Amino acid sequence: AQKITQTQPGMFVQEKEAVTLDCTYDTSDQSYGLFWYKQPSSGEMIFLIYQGSYDEQNATEGRYSLNFQKARKSANLVISASQLGDSAMYFCAMRVLSGTYKYIFGTGTRLKVLA
Amino acid sequence: EAQVTQNPRYLITVTGKKLTVTCSQNMNHEYMSWYRQDPGLGLRQIYYSMNVEVTDKGDVPEGYKVSRKEKRNFPLILESPSPNQTSLYFCASSPPGLGVYEQYFGPGTRLTVT
C-alpha cells in the first residue's frame, strides 16, 4: 500500500530564510508522481510543484524546489527566501501510475513565517 | 475562467437527512475526485471517476455515493449523514492520460452534521 509521511506538524521560519518541509513516501511501484500543495488560511488548495519518479532533475518552480531522493524515498519541499505569504499548510501527495487514479496525501505541515 | 465549483460552500444538517454536494468543472477534464479533510489526517480520497459512468472507491468511501452521468459534474451524495461525516470536502479534477497532472481543486464545502 502507498503511504505519505510528513513528520513535521508545524514549523517556524524567519522571513527571507530558506525552509525545508519533509516528505517521505512508500510505494512498491516504479512509476509515480509526487506533488506539493499549499493551503492558505482561506482554505483553497494551490498546486506548487510536481516530480515524476523517472525525472532525473529535481523540479523547480520559482522559489519552490523539490529535493527528490529516490533511494531514500523522500521528496522534500524547499522554499527559498520565505515570505509572510508563505504561511500556510503544506501537503505532500503521491499518485502511482499503475492504472489507478488514487491519490494519497500526507497529514500536512503548518508553516509560519515570522517577520 | 477555468474552475471547479462546489455547492453549497457551507451546510449544517441533521443526522439522517439526505444531502448532495454538487461539483462541476469547465475544463473538459476526464478525471474527478472527492476528498475529505480532517484535522491531523490530511486529505483522504473518498471516490474518484476516470470518465463518465466510471467511478471507483478511494480510501474512505463508506457512507458516500457518487455518480458521473456527465463529464463536467460529479456530485457527492450522503444518503444518511452521521456526525462523523462532519468535515471539509473538496472536489478536484485533472486531465487524463498517461502523464501525471496536478489536480484543480474546488473551494471546499464545510459540512456539519448534528
mmCIF file of N, CA, C and O in Angstrom, chain A residues 32-35 37 39 42-47 50 89 91 95 97 99-108, chain B residues 31 35 37 40-43 45 48 50 57-59 88 90 94-103 105 107:
data_model
loop_
_atom_site.group_PDB
_atom_site.id
_atom_site.type_symbol
_atom_site.label_atom_id
_atom_site.label_comp_id
_atom_site.label_asym_id
_atom_site.label_seq_id
_atom_site.Cartn_x
_atom_site.Cartn_y
_atom_site.Cartn_z
ATOM 1 N N TYR A 32 5.517 6.767 -10.575
ATOM 2 C CA TYR A 32 4.636 7.525 -9.695
ATOM 3 C C TYR A 32 4.967 9.010 -9.829
ATOM 4 O O TYR A 32 6.015 9.397 -10.378
ATOM 5 N N GLY A 33 4.062 9.820 -9.334
ATOM 6 C CA GLY A 33 4.271 11.250 -9.320
ATOM 7 C C GLY A 33 4.116 11.782 -7.907
ATOM 8 O O GLY A 33 3.299 11.275 -7.133
ATOM 9 N N LEU A 34 4.887 12.788 -7.586
ATOM 10 C CA LEU A 34 4.841 13.406 -6.263
ATOM 11 C C LEU A 34 4.482 14.875 -6.414
ATOM 12 O O LEU A 34 4.975 15.554 -7.324
ATOM 13 N N PHE A 35 3.622 15.361 -5.554
ATOM 14 C CA PHE A 35 3.098 16.716 -5.638
ATOM 15 C C PHE A 35 3.224 17.407 -4.283
ATOM 16 O O PHE A 35 3.178 16.774 -3.231
ATOM 17 N N TYR A 37 1.167 20.704 -2.428
ATOM 18 C CA TYR A 37 0.091 21.682 -2.482
ATOM 19 C C TYR A 37 0.182 22.583 -1.261
ATOM 20 O O TYR A 37 0.597 22.156 -0.180
ATOM 21 N N GLN A 39 -2.078 25.195 1.228
ATOM 22 C CA GLN A 39 -3.422 25.572 1.636
ATOM 23 C C GLN A 39 -3.326 26.758 2.599
ATOM 24 O O GLN A 39 -3.055 26.603 3.785
ATOM 25 N N SER A 42 -7.258 30.792 3.965
ATOM 26 C CA SER A 42 -8.522 30.959 3.244
ATOM 27 C C SER A 42 -9.102 29.622 2.781
ATOM 28 O O SER A 42 -10.272 29.548 2.415
ATOM 29 N N GLY A 43 -8.298 28.565 2.793
ATOM 30 C CA GLY A 43 -8.827 27.223 2.576
ATOM 31 C C GLY A 43 -8.609 26.594 1.220
ATOM 32 O O GLY A 43 -8.756 25.375 1.094
ATOM 33 N N GLU A 44 -8.315 27.365 0.199
ATOM 34 C CA GLU A 44 -8.186 26.744 -1.121
ATOM 35 C C GLU A 44 -6.899 25.939 -1.230
ATOM 36 O O GLU A 44 -5.955 26.167 -0.494
ATOM 37 N N MET A 45 -6.885 24.997 -2.129
ATOM 38 C CA MET A 45 -5.719 24.145 -2.372
ATOM 39 C C MET A 45 -5.016 24.655 -3.626
ATOM 40 O O MET A 45 -5.617 24.754 -4.694
ATOM 41 N N ILE A 46 -3.717 24.949 -3.475
ATOM 42 C CA ILE A 46 -2.949 25.524 -4.571
ATOM 43 C C ILE A 46 -1.810 24.586 -4.923
ATOM 44 O O ILE A 46 -0.986 24.243 -4.079
ATOM 45 N N PHE A 47 -1.740 24.168 -6.175
ATOM 46 C CA PHE A 47 -0.657 23.307 -6.634
ATOM 47 C C PHE A 47 0.646 24.105 -6.684
ATOM 48 O O PHE A 47 0.689 25.233 -7.178
ATOM 49 N N TYR A 50 5.638 19.552 -8.980
ATOM 50 C CA TYR A 50 5.459 18.133 -9.298
ATOM 51 C C TYR A 50 6.808 17.505 -9.657
ATOM 52 O O TYR A 50 7.644 18.146 -10.301
ATOM 53 N N MET A 89 -0.640 25.815 5.329
ATOM 54 C CA MET A 89 -0.486 24.368 5.479
ATOM 55 C C MET A 89 0.036 23.831 4.160
ATOM 56 O O MET A 89 -0.428 24.247 3.088
ATOM 57 N N PHE A 91 0.871 20.307 1.914
ATOM 58 C CA PHE A 91 0.604 18.880 1.796
ATOM 59 C C PHE A 91 1.459 18.262 0.705
ATOM 60 O O PHE A 91 1.556 18.802 -0.410
ATOM 61 N N ARG A 95 0.694 9.962 -6.530
ATOM 62 C CA ARG A 95 -0.184 9.117 -7.328
ATOM 63 C C ARG A 95 0.697 8.131 -8.086
ATOM 64 O O ARG A 95 1.671 8.516 -8.724
ATOM 65 N N LEU A 97 1.257 5.332 -11.112
ATOM 66 C CA LEU A 97 0.776 5.296 -12.486
ATOM 67 C C LEU A 97 0.455 3.879 -12.927
ATOM 68 O O LEU A 97 0.738 3.484 -14.042
ATOM 69 N N GLY A 99 -2.470 2.567 -13.409
ATOM 70 C CA GLY A 99 -3.822 2.429 -13.932
ATOM 71 C C GLY A 99 -4.883 2.945 -12.998
ATOM 72 O O GLY A 99 -6.010 3.180 -13.402
ATOM 73 N N THR A 100 -4.544 3.129 -11.752
ATOM 74 C CA THR A 100 -5.496 3.686 -10.806
ATOM 75 C C THR A 100 -5.293 5.190 -10.719
ATOM 76 O O THR A 100 -4.215 5.696 -11.014
ATOM 77 N N TYR A 101 -6.333 5.883 -10.344
ATOM 78 C CA TYR A 101 -6.215 7.317 -10.150
ATOM 79 C C TYR A 101 -6.315 7.673 -8.667
ATOM 80 O O TYR A 101 -6.762 8.730 -8.303
ATOM 81 N N LYS A 102 -5.832 6.764 -7.836
ATOM 82 C CA LYS A 102 -5.824 7.053 -6.409
ATOM 83 C C LYS A 102 -4.711 8.031 -6.075
ATOM 84 O O LYS A 102 -3.577 7.874 -6.538
ATOM 85 N N TYR A 103 -5.050 8.990 -5.284
ATOM 86 C CA TYR A 103 -4.076 9.932 -4.754
ATOM 87 C C TYR A 103 -3.977 9.726 -3.249
ATOM 88 O O TYR A 103 -4.980 9.543 -2.570
ATOM 89 N N ILE A 104 -2.750 9.793 -2.746
ATOM 90 C CA ILE A 104 -2.512 9.692 -1.313
ATOM 91 C C ILE A 104 -1.890 11.000 -0.848
ATOM 92 O O ILE A 104 -0.923 11.486 -1.466
ATOM 93 N N PHE A 105 -2.457 11.571 0.225
ATOM 94 C CA PHE A 105 -1.936 12.807 0.785
ATOM 95 C C PHE A 105 -1.318 12.539 2.148
ATOM 96 O O PHE A 105 -1.750 11.642 2.883
ATOM 97 N N GLY A 106 -0.331 13.368 2.495
ATOM 98 C CA GLY A 106 0.192 13.339 3.846
ATOM 99 C C GLY A 106 -0.707 14.154 4.776
ATOM 100 O O GLY A 106 -1.699 14.745 4.347
ATOM 101 N N THR A 107 -0.330 14.194 6.043
ATOM 102 C CA THR A 107 -1.138 14.888 7.045
ATOM 103 C C THR A 107 -0.865 16.382 7.091
ATOM 104 O O THR A 107 -1.581 17.113 7.755
ATOM 105 N N GLY A 108 0.173 16.818 6.381
ATOM 106 C CA GLY A 108 0.416 18.248 6.274
ATOM 107 C C GLY A 108 1.413 18.799 7.277
ATOM 108 O O GLY A 108 1.627 18.223 8.346
ATOM 109 N N TYR B 31 -10.878 13.232 -15.399
ATOM 110 C CA TYR B 31 -10.699 12.727 -14.050
ATOM 111 C C TYR B 31 -11.290 13.691 -13.031
ATOM 112 O O TYR B 31 -11.028 14.897 -13.067
ATOM 113 N N TYR B 35 -12.551 14.462 -1.898
ATOM 114 C CA TYR B 35 -11.727 14.271 -0.710
ATOM 115 C C TYR B 35 -12.449 14.849 0.499
ATOM 116 O O TYR B 35 -13.254 15.771 0.370
ATOM 117 N N GLN B 37 -11.238 16.494 4.310
ATOM 118 C CA GLN B 37 -10.087 16.954 5.072
ATOM 119 C C GLN B 37 -10.473 17.081 6.535
ATOM 120 O O GLN B 37 -11.429 17.789 6.872
ATOM 121 N N GLY B 40 -5.388 16.864 11.395
ATOM 122 C CA GLY B 40 -4.447 15.807 11.740
ATOM 123 C C GLY B 40 -4.445 14.618 10.806
ATOM 124 O O GLY B 40 -3.594 13.735 10.930
ATOM 125 N N LEU B 41 -5.399 14.582 9.873
ATOM 126 C CA LEU B 41 -5.490 13.438 8.960
ATOM 127 C C LEU B 41 -5.204 13.808 7.512
ATOM 128 O O LEU B 41 -5.157 12.940 6.645
ATOM 129 N N GLY B 42 -5.037 15.066 7.228
ATOM 130 C CA GLY B 42 -4.784 15.487 5.857
ATOM 131 C C GLY B 42 -6.015 15.292 4.991
ATOM 132 O O GLY B 42 -7.146 15.315 5.464
ATOM 133 N N LEU B 43 -5.786 15.091 3.702
ATOM 134 C CA LEU B 43 -6.884 14.824 2.765
ATOM 135 C C LEU B 43 -6.946 13.324 2.513
ATOM 136 O O LEU B 43 -5.922 12.679 2.267
ATOM 137 N N GLN B 45 -9.023 10.461 0.137
ATOM 138 C CA GLN B 45 -9.835 10.334 -1.061
ATOM 139 C C GLN B 45 -11.067 9.479 -0.781
ATOM 140 O O GLN B 45 -10.969 8.369 -0.246
ATOM 141 N N TYR B 48 -13.339 8.466 -6.782
ATOM 142 C CA TYR B 48 -12.849 9.160 -7.955
ATOM 143 C C TYR B 48 -13.509 8.588 -9.198
ATOM 144 O O TYR B 48 -14.095 7.496 -9.170
ATOM 145 N N MET B 50 -12.807 8.236 -13.495
ATOM 146 C CA MET B 50 -11.882 8.403 -14.619
ATOM 147 C C MET B 50 -12.590 8.841 -15.885
ATOM 148 O O MET B 50 -11.943 9.231 -16.840
ATOM 149 N N LYS B 57 -13.735 3.464 -5.744
ATOM 150 C CA LYS B 57 -13.589 3.866 -4.356
ATOM 151 C C LYS B 57 -12.193 4.367 -4.060
ATOM 152 O O LYS B 57 -11.203 3.842 -4.568
ATOM 153 N N GLY B 58 -12.147 5.372 -3.198
ATOM 154 C CA GLY B 58 -10.882 5.804 -2.635
ATOM 155 C C GLY B 58 -10.644 5.099 -1.317
ATOM 156 O O GLY B 58 -11.081 3.954 -1.129
ATOM 157 N N ASP B 59 -10.038 5.779 -0.400
ATOM 158 C CA ASP B 59 -9.695 5.150 0.878
ATOM 159 C C ASP B 59 -10.815 5.186 1.913
ATOM 160 O O ASP B 59 -10.828 4.375 2.833
ATOM 161 N N LEU B 88 -14.496 18.982 6.039
ATOM 162 C CA LEU B 88 -14.323 19.877 4.900
ATOM 163 C C LEU B 88 -14.129 19.015 3.664
ATOM 164 O O LEU B 88 -13.230 18.166 3.635
ATOM 165 N N PHE B 90 -13.558 18.513 -0.474
ATOM 166 C CA PHE B 90 -13.022 19.103 -1.696
ATOM 167 C C PHE B 90 -13.313 18.206 -2.890
ATOM 168 O O PHE B 90 -13.132 16.987 -2.829
ATOM 169 N N SER B 94 -8.662 16.771 -12.988
ATOM 170 C CA SER B 94 -7.402 16.905 -13.718
ATOM 171 C C SER B 94 -7.535 16.209 -15.071
ATOM 172 O O SER B 94 -8.416 15.365 -15.263
ATOM 173 N N PRO B 95 -6.654 16.560 -16.020
ATOM 174 C CA PRO B 95 -6.717 15.928 -17.337
ATOM 175 C C PRO B 95 -6.387 14.448 -17.233
ATOM 176 O O PRO B 95 -5.738 14.007 -16.281
ATOM 177 N N PRO B 96 -6.769 13.690 -18.216
ATOM 178 C CA PRO B 96 -6.485 12.261 -18.199
ATOM 179 C C PRO B 96 -5.124 11.975 -18.825
ATOM 180 O O PRO B 96 -4.341 12.888 -19.037
ATOM 181 N N GLY B 97 -4.875 10.758 -19.113
ATOM 182 C CA GLY B 97 -3.683 10.431 -19.885
ATOM 183 C C GLY B 97 -2.624 9.744 -19.071
ATOM 184 O O GLY B 97 -2.732 9.594 -17.859
ATOM 185 N N LEU B 98 -1.593 9.350 -19.776
ATOM 186 C CA LEU B 98 -0.521 8.597 -19.138
ATOM 187 C C LEU B 98 0.345 9.482 -18.260
ATOM 188 O O LEU B 98 0.999 9.003 -17.339
ATOM 189 N N GLY B 99 0.367 10.761 -18.562
ATOM 190 C CA GLY B 99 1.145 11.662 -17.730
ATOM 191 C C GLY B 99 0.441 11.898 -16.407
ATOM 192 O O GLY B 99 -0.702 11.498 -16.213
ATOM 193 N N VAL B 100 1.143 12.513 -15.531
ATOM 194 C CA VAL B 100 0.570 12.853 -14.237
ATOM 195 C C VAL B 100 0.416 14.364 -14.185
ATOM 196 O O VAL B 100 1.369 15.094 -14.441
ATOM 197 N N TYR B 101 -0.754 14.794 -13.869
ATOM 198 C CA TYR B 101 -1.048 16.218 -13.851
ATOM 199 C C TYR B 101 -1.525 16.629 -12.484
ATOM 200 O O TYR B 101 -2.101 15.836 -11.750
ATOM 201 N N GLU B 102 -1.340 17.911 -12.190
ATOM 202 C CA GLU B 102 -1.840 18.402 -10.924
ATOM 203 C C GLU B 102 -3.360 18.414 -10.954
ATOM 204 O O GLU B 102 -3.976 18.461 -12.009
ATOM 205 N N GLN B 103 -3.921 18.378 -9.766
ATOM 206 C CA GLN B 103 -5.367 18.462 -9.651
ATOM 207 C C GLN B 103 -5.768 19.917 -9.432
ATOM 208 O O GLN B 103 -5.069 20.679 -8.768
ATOM 209 N N PHE B 105 -8.528 22.086 -7.645
ATOM 210 C CA PHE B 105 -9.465 21.890 -6.550
ATOM 211 C C PHE B 105 -10.568 22.940 -6.554
ATOM 212 O O PHE B 105 -10.355 24.108 -6.912
ATOM 213 N N PRO B 107 -13.398 25.107 -4.166
ATOM 214 C CA PRO B 107 -13.157 25.938 -2.985
ATOM 215 C C PRO B 107 -13.430 25.234 -1.666
ATOM 216 O O PRO B 107 -13.067 25.746 -0.615
#
